Amino acid sequence: MKAIITYIHHNCFILKEPSRTLLFDYPDDRFLTPGMREAVTNELRGSKAFIFASHSHQDHFNPQLLNLAKIASQATFILSKDIIKRHPQFGKVENCLIVKPSEAYELEKMGIRTFPSNDLGVAYLIQSNELTVYFGGDLAKWSWDDFTPKERRWMEEHFQKTIETLAKQPIDIAFENTDPRLPNWSGAAEFLHTVKPKLFIPMHTFGDLDSLGRFMKDLGPTESKIFQYRETGEQIGF
């Protein structure tokens, strides 16, 4: 087994490998229950942690993120540049990689490529000798009722371009928005059928976990394995 993925809440997941632990989009305190905090603490304790935040929206970023460094044996932060604009104190943090859209970085034998979000911040493509992992942040096929035709077209074209680029290489694990508020599930089915990751992790549910069953019914056959989690702390191995 190369990795274990733990669901926390919304877009917050932990991916644990033998040599390191990756935490994605730890949200603001108002989204967290004591059980969620405990699950994160248990997974990070004593580990070599890489803490990713895709952008500064409260459901994806916690201003108290630095407290997690005290739990891990070693912590490195990977933060989108828009976070530094709103929270400049993070610009002075040691072991903090500040990333911009459409850039490539090397960090501790990981290749990190950033994609510009069509909302805010970045999406991440993380590559190592062991795994290729995509984390979508708030990049999705957003289709809100108040969009103008021009806005809708731009959102769709941006999303389509991204998934076509991702489809050019094998993706082991993909964390992608599957928003139950939208009839199109924010493009999750198109992502699955185009990118075809080995393991698909739906996210951006705001805790509406019953929606994942509805998504599976709407989706139909797929080549990917899908993590249909039912509670905080639930895990799947890859």
Coordinates of C-alpha atoms in Angstrom, one line a residue, residues 58-171:
Q58 CA -12.5 30.3 4.9
D59 CA -13.7 26.9 3.9
H60 CA -10.2 26.1 2.6
F61 CA -7.8 28.0 4.9
N62 CA -7.4 28.4 8.6
P63 CA -5.4 31.5 9.9
Q64 CA -4.3 29.3 12.9
L65 CA -2.6 26.9 10.5
L66 CA 0.8 27.4 12.2
N67 CA -0.5 25.6 15.3
L68 CA -0.4 22.3 13.3
A69 CA 3.4 22.6 13.0
K70 CA 3.7 22.0 16.7
I71 CA 2.1 18.5 16.3
A72 CA 4.3 17.3 13.4
S73 CA 8.0 16.4 13.8
Q74 CA 8.7 18.7 10.8
A75 CA 6.3 20.9 8.9
T76 CA 6.5 22.6 5.5
F77 CA 3.7 24.9 4.3
I78 CA 2.8 25.3 0.6
L79 CA 0.5 28.3 0.3
S80 CA -1.1 30.1 -2.6
K81 CA 0.1 33.7 -3.0
D82 CA -3.4 35.1 -2.4
I83 CA -3.2 33.8 1.2
I84 CA -0.1 36.0 1.8
K85 CA -2.0 39.0 0.6
R86 CA -4.7 38.5 3.2
H87 CA -2.5 37.0 5.9
P88 CA 0.9 38.6 5.5
Q89 CA 2.3 37.0 8.7
F90 CA 2.6 33.8 6.7
G91 CA 5.2 35.5 4.4
K92 CA 7.6 35.4 7.3
V93 CA 7.2 31.8 8.2
E94 CA 10.2 29.4 7.8
N95 CA 9.7 26.4 5.7
C96 CA 6.9 28.0 3.7
L97 CA 6.7 27.8 -0.1
I98 CA 4.6 30.5 -1.5
V99 CA 3.2 29.5 -4.9
K100 CA 1.8 31.3 -7.9
P101 CA -0.5 30.0 -10.7
S102 CA 1.1 28.2 -13.7
E103 CA 4.4 27.6 -12.0
A104 CA 6.5 24.5 -11.3
Y105 CA 8.5 23.8 -8.1
E106 CA 10.7 21.2 -6.5
L107 CA 10.3 20.4 -2.8
E108 CA 11.8 17.5 -0.9
K109 CA 11.8 15.1 -4.0
M110 CA 8.3 16.3 -4.9
G111 CA 7.5 18.1 -8.1
I112 CA 4.7 20.6 -7.6
R113 CA 2.9 22.1 -10.6
T114 CA 0.2 24.8 -10.0
F115 CA -2.8 25.4 -12.2
P116 CA -4.7 28.8 -12.0
S117 CA -8.1 28.4 -10.4
N118 CA -11.2 29.8 -12.1
D119 CA -12.3 30.9 -8.7
L120 CA -9.3 31.9 -6.5
G121 CA -5.8 30.5 -5.9
V122 CA -4.4 27.4 -7.4
A123 CA -4.9 23.7 -8.0
Y124 CA -1.9 21.4 -7.3
L125 CA -0.4 18.5 -9.3
I126 CA 2.1 16.7 -7.0
Q127 CA 4.5 14.2 -8.5
S128 CA 7.0 11.9 -6.9
N129 CA 8.5 8.5 -7.6
E130 CA 5.7 6.9 -5.8
L131 CA 2.5 8.8 -6.7
T132 CA 1.0 11.5 -9.0
V133 CA -1.7 13.4 -7.1
Y134 CA -4.0 16.1 -8.2
F135 CA -5.8 18.4 -5.8
G136 CA -8.3 20.7 -7.4
G137 CA -8.8 23.5 -4.7
D138 CA -11.7 25.6 -6.1
L139 CA -11.0 24.8 -9.8
A140 CA -14.2 23.3 -11.1
K141 CA -16.9 23.7 -13.7
W142 CA -18.8 26.3 -11.8
S143 CA -22.2 27.1 -13.3
W144 CA -24.2 29.4 -11.0
D145 CA -27.5 30.9 -12.0
D146 CA -26.3 34.5 -11.7
F147 CA -23.5 34.0 -14.2
T148 CA -23.6 35.9 -17.5
P149 CA -23.2 33.8 -20.7
K150 CA -19.7 35.2 -21.0
E151 CA -18.8 34.2 -17.4
R152 CA -20.3 30.7 -17.9
R153 CA -18.4 30.2 -21.1
W154 CA -15.1 31.3 -19.5
M155 CA -15.6 29.0 -16.5
E156 CA -16.3 26.0 -18.8
E157 CA -13.4 26.7 -21.2
H158 CA -11.0 27.1 -18.3
F159 CA -12.1 23.8 -16.7
Q160 CA -12.0 21.9 -20.0
K161 CA -8.5 23.1 -20.8
T162 CA -7.3 22.0 -17.4
I163 CA -8.8 18.5 -17.5
E164 CA -7.4 18.0 -21.1
T165 CA -4.0 18.9 -19.8
L166 CA -4.3 16.5 -16.9
A167 CA -5.4 13.7 -19.1
K168 CA -2.0 13.7 -20.9
Q169 CA -0.4 11.9 -18.0
P170 CA -1.5 9.1 -15.6
I171 CA -3.0 10.4 -12.4

